[in-house]
Coordinates of C-alpha atoms in Angstrom, one line a residue:
M272 CA 79.1 73.9 26.2
N273 CA 76.7 72.9 29.0
I274 CA 75.5 69.3 28.5
T275 CA 72.2 70.1 30.2
E276 CA 71.3 72.3 27.2
I277 CA 70.9 69.3 25.0
T278 CA 67.4 67.8 24.6
Y279 CA 66.4 64.5 23.1
H280 CA 63.4 63.7 21.0
T281 CA 61.6 60.8 19.2
F282 CA 60.2 61.8 15.9
V283 CA 57.6 59.6 14.2
P284 CA 56.9 60.4 10.5
G285 CA 53.3 60.6 9.3
I286 CA 51.6 61.6 12.7
V287 CA 51.1 64.7 14.7
N288 CA 54.2 64.9 16.9
P289 CA 54.7 67.0 20.0
P290 CA 55.9 70.5 18.9
A291 CA 59.5 69.9 20.1
S292 CA 59.7 66.5 18.3
A293 CA 58.2 68.0 15.1
A294 CA 60.9 70.8 15.2
A295 CA 63.6 68.2 15.7
G296 CA 62.4 66.2 12.7
Q297 CA 62.3 69.3 10.6
A298 CA 65.8 70.3 11.7
L299 CA 67.2 66.9 10.9
C300 CA 65.6 67.0 7.4
E301 CA 67.1 70.4 6.7
Y302 CA 70.5 69.2 7.9
M303 CA 70.4 66.1 5.8
K304 CA 69.9 68.1 2.6
N305 CA 73.5 69.1 2.9
E306 CA 74.9 65.6 3.5
S307 CA 76.2 63.4 0.7
P308 CA 73.9 60.4 -0.2
E309 CA 77.0 58.2 0.1
R310 CA 77.2 59.0 3.8
S311 CA 73.6 58.9 4.9
Y312 CA 71.5 57.6 2.0
S313 CA 70.0 61.0 2.4
Q314 CA 67.3 60.8 -0.3
M315 CA 65.7 57.7 1.3
M316 CA 66.0 59.1 4.8
R317 CA 64.3 62.4 3.8
Y318 CA 61.7 60.5 1.9
R319 CA 60.8 58.6 5.1
L320 CA 61.2 61.7 7.3
S321 CA 58.6 63.5 5.2
G322 CA 56.0 60.8 6.0
S323 CA 55.8 59.6 2.5
A324 CA 56.4 56.0 3.6
A325 CA 54.3 56.2 6.8
G326 CA 51.4 54.2 5.4
E327 CA 53.7 51.3 4.7
C328 CA 56.6 51.6 7.2
V329 CA 57.3 52.0 10.8
D330 CA 60.0 54.6 11.3
R331 CA 61.5 56.1 14.4
Y332 CA 64.1 58.9 14.5
F333 CA 65.9 59.6 17.8
I334 CA 67.3 63.1 17.7
A335 CA 69.5 65.2 19.9
M336 CA 69.2 69.0 19.7
Q337 CA 70.9 72.0 21.3
G338 CA 68.3 74.7 21.2
S339 CA 67.1 74.7 17.6
Q340 CA 70.3 73.1 16.3
Y341 CA 70.4 69.5 15.3
I342 CA 73.4 67.6 16.7
A343 CA 72.8 63.9 16.5
R344 CA 70.4 61.2 15.3
L345 CA 69.7 57.4 15.2
W346 CA 67.0 55.6 13.2
H347 CA 65.3 52.3 12.8
G348 CA 62.5 51.2 10.5
W349 CA 60.7 48.3 8.8
G350 CA 57.7 47.6 6.7
K351 CA 54.2 47.0 8.2
Q352 CA 53.9 43.6 6.5
K353 CA 54.0 40.3 8.3
D354 CA 57.5 39.0 9.2
A355 CA 59.1 42.4 8.3
I356 CA 62.8 42.9 8.2
G357 CA 64.2 45.9 10.1
N358 CA 67.1 48.2 9.4
F359 CA 69.0 50.1 12.1
G360 CA 71.5 52.9 11.8
N361 CA 71.9 56.3 10.2
F362 CA 73.8 56.9 13.5
A363 CA 75.7 60.2 13.4
T364 CA 76.8 63.0 15.8
C365 CA 78.1 66.3 14.6
E366 CA 81.9 66.4 15.1
E367 CA 82.0 69.1 17.8
F368 CA 79.5 67.2 19.9
Q369 CA 81.2 63.8 19.8
K370 CA 82.6 61.9 22.8
Q371 CA 80.1 63.5 25.2
G372 CA 77.7 60.6 25.7
I373 CA 75.1 62.0 23.3
G374 CA 75.1 58.9 21.1
R375 CA 74.9 56.6 24.1
K376 CA 71.7 58.4 25.1
L377 CA 70.2 58.0 21.7
L378 CA 71.1 54.3 21.8
T379 CA 69.3 54.0 25.2
M380 CA 66.2 55.6 23.7
W381 CA 66.3 53.3 20.7
F382 CA 66.9 50.2 22.8
E383 CA 63.9 51.0 25.0
D384 CA 61.8 51.5 22.0
I385 CA 62.7 48.2 20.3
Q386 CA 62.4 46.3 23.6
N387 CA 58.8 47.6 24.1
R388 CA 57.5 46.9 20.6
S389 CA 54.4 44.7 20.6
E390 CA 55.1 43.9 16.9
P391 CA 58.8 44.1 16.4
P392 CA 60.5 43.1 13.1
L393 CA 61.8 39.5 12.8
G394 CA 65.3 41.0 13.1
L395 CA 67.3 44.2 12.7
F396 CA 70.2 44.5 10.3
C397 CA 72.8 47.1 9.9
T398 CA 76.3 47.8 8.5
S399 CA 78.8 49.2 10.9
K400 CA 82.1 51.0 11.1
M401 CA 84.8 49.0 12.8
H402 CA 85.0 51.3 15.8
L403 CA 81.3 50.8 16.6
L404 CA 81.3 46.9 16.5
D405 CA 81.9 46.4 20.2
L406 CA 79.3 49.1 21.1
Y407 CA 76.6 47.5 19.0
R408 CA 77.3 44.0 20.4
R409 CA 76.3 45.3 23.8
Y410 CA 72.8 45.8 22.4
G411 CA 72.5 42.3 21.0
F412 CA 73.9 42.6 17.5
V413 CA 76.1 39.8 16.2
S414 CA 78.1 39.5 13.0
A415 CA 76.0 38.2 10.1
M416 CA 79.1 36.9 8.3
R417 CA 80.6 33.5 9.0
D418 CA 84.0 34.8 7.8
A419 CA 85.7 36.1 10.9
S420 CA 87.8 38.5 8.8
Q421 CA 84.5 40.3 7.8
P422 CA 82.7 41.2 11.0
A423 CA 80.1 43.5 9.5
P424 CA 77.2 43.6 8.5
L425 CA 75.4 42.9 11.8
Y426 CA 72.2 41.1 12.8
K427 CA 70.1 41.5 16.0
P428 CA 67.3 38.9 16.6
C429 CA 64.0 40.6 17.6
K430 CA 60.8 38.5 17.0
S431 CA 62.9 35.7 15.6
T432 CA 64.6 33.3 18.0
A433 CA 67.4 32.5 15.6
K434 CA 70.7 33.3 17.4
T435 CA 72.8 33.5 14.2
F436 CA 72.2 35.0 10.8
Q437 CA 72.6 31.7 9.2
E438 CA 69.9 30.2 11.4
F439 CA 67.7 33.2 10.6
C440 CA 68.1 32.6 6.8
E441 CA 67.3 28.9 7.2
D442 CA 64.0 29.9 8.9
Y443 CA 63.2 32.7 6.5
Y444 CA 64.0 31.1 3.2
T445 CA 61.9 27.9 3.3
E446 CA 61.6 26.1 0.0
T447 CA 58.4 26.3 -2.0
K448 CA 57.3 25.7 -5.6
H449 CA 55.0 28.6 -5.8
L450 CA 56.5 32.1 -6.3
R451 CA 54.8 35.3 -7.2
I452 CA 56.2 38.5 -8.5
R453 CA 54.6 41.9 -7.8
R454 CA 55.4 45.6 -7.9
G455 CA 57.8 46.6 -5.1
T456 CA 57.1 49.3 -2.5
V457 CA 59.3 51.1 0.0
S458 CA 58.3 48.6 2.7
D459 CA 60.2 45.9 0.8
R460 CA 63.6 47.7 0.9
H461 CA 65.1 45.9 3.9
E462 CA 64.1 42.4 2.7
I463 CA 66.3 43.0 -0.4
D464 CA 69.0 45.5 0.5
C465 CA 69.6 44.0 4.0
L466 CA 68.5 40.4 4.3
L467 CA 69.0 39.2 0.7
K468 CA 72.1 41.2 0.1
F469 CA 73.8 40.0 3.3
A470 CA 72.9 36.4 2.6
F471 CA 74.6 36.7 -0.8
C472 CA 77.5 38.4 0.8
D473 CA 77.8 35.7 3.4
H474 CA 78.0 33.1 0.6
K475 CA 80.4 35.4 -1.4
K476 CA 77.9 35.7 -4.2
P477 CA 77.5 38.9 -6.2
F478 CA 74.5 41.0 -5.4
A479 CA 72.3 43.1 -7.8
W480 CA 73.5 44.4 -11.1
E481 CA 76.0 46.9 -12.4
N482 CA 73.2 49.1 -13.8
M483 CA 71.1 48.9 -10.7
P484 CA 73.1 48.2 -7.5
G485 CA 70.2 47.7 -5.1
F486 CA 66.5 48.1 -4.4
E487 CA 66.9 51.6 -2.9
P488 CA 68.3 53.3 -5.9
A489 CA 65.8 51.5 -8.1
F490 CA 62.9 52.7 -6.0
L491 CA 64.2 56.3 -5.8
A492 CA 64.7 56.4 -9.5
A493 CA 61.2 55.1 -10.1
I494 CA 59.5 57.7 -7.8
S495 CA 61.5 60.5 -9.6
G496 CA 60.3 59.2 -13.0
A497 CA 63.8 58.2 -14.0
G498 CA 63.3 54.4 -14.0
N499 CA 60.9 51.5 -13.6
M500 CA 59.7 50.4 -10.2
P501 CA 61.6 47.3 -8.9
E502 CA 59.6 44.2 -8.4
V503 CA 59.8 41.7 -5.5
I504 CA 59.3 37.9 -5.6
T505 CA 57.4 36.3 -2.7
A506 CA 57.0 32.7 -1.5
D507 CA 53.7 31.2 -0.3
N508 CA 54.3 32.5 3.2
G509 CA 54.7 36.0 2.0
H510 CA 58.5 36.1 2.6
I511 CA 60.4 38.1 0.0
V512 CA 62.9 35.7 -1.6
G513 CA 64.1 37.8 -4.6
W514 CA 63.6 40.8 -6.7
A515 CA 63.6 42.0 -10.3
Y516 CA 64.4 45.1 -12.2
T517 CA 63.7 46.1 -15.8
P518 CA 65.9 48.9 -17.2
I519 CA 64.2 51.4 -19.4
N520 CA 64.1 49.8 -22.9
G521 CA 65.8 46.7 -21.4
T522 CA 65.1 43.2 -20.3
R523 CA 63.9 42.2 -16.9
Q524 CA 66.7 41.0 -14.6
I525 CA 65.8 38.6 -11.8
Q526 CA 67.8 37.7 -8.7
L527 CA 66.5 34.9 -6.4
H528 CA 67.9 33.4 -3.2
W529 CA 69.6 30.2 -4.5
K530 CA 66.9 27.9 -2.9
Y531 CA 64.4 29.0 -5.5
N532 CA 64.1 28.8 -9.2
A533 CA 62.9 31.5 -11.6
K534 CA 60.8 28.9 -13.6
D535 CA 58.5 28.7 -10.5
I536 CA 57.5 32.4 -10.7
E537 CA 53.9 33.1 -11.5
E538 CA 53.0 36.6 -12.8
T539 CA 50.4 38.5 -10.8
L540 CA 48.7 41.8 -11.6

């Protein structure tokens, strides 16, 4: 294979992309239809690829192609709300193209994009396979866990100046006596399934519920008509400090960061 045959593209959902970038986005979407959700949270990625979240989220896909064939991708995204939490990952290269520097090129594209953002997220979060830890550290990621035997998930400061995940949480979860609950949107996903989940994990507390293991599956079930939309709980500064889920024909379940109390939640329309 001639490495010069490979082309690299940035695909932005919800806008008119250059033709080659649009073709790369479509090729990735088609490819992901055959991937298991366990590997790539394929439903959510395709939902965002389609532009369905473009009104509420910033999403960038960095894609490598050989001709019309998809071969590798990397993604990051966050909500458009103030003090948004970002998620980084979905990093994968087709097996026959691995160890040829393709992933490194995508990482370079991603790093340039995040460095040049005028409105970056507060921080980026990701899970990581063990063999990628050292690579991610070169781009500013550090372990979010204080337990050295559990190096992942990872945190990268962006708009925040907090050097550690624990400092980040101290800055984000500031105590207040006024909490509000509202209907969740796709833009809230990383505040719950990344930041809040990792905070609970760091303190060795159980996250979510057996019948609903996270915000993402709750949201996907809701938009398919198979469940209720999850709700999020916000503090006075707009930071998302918890979430709630009501099973069909069930009782609302609430999970808050431990600095807060459910009795302080005010219902909003």
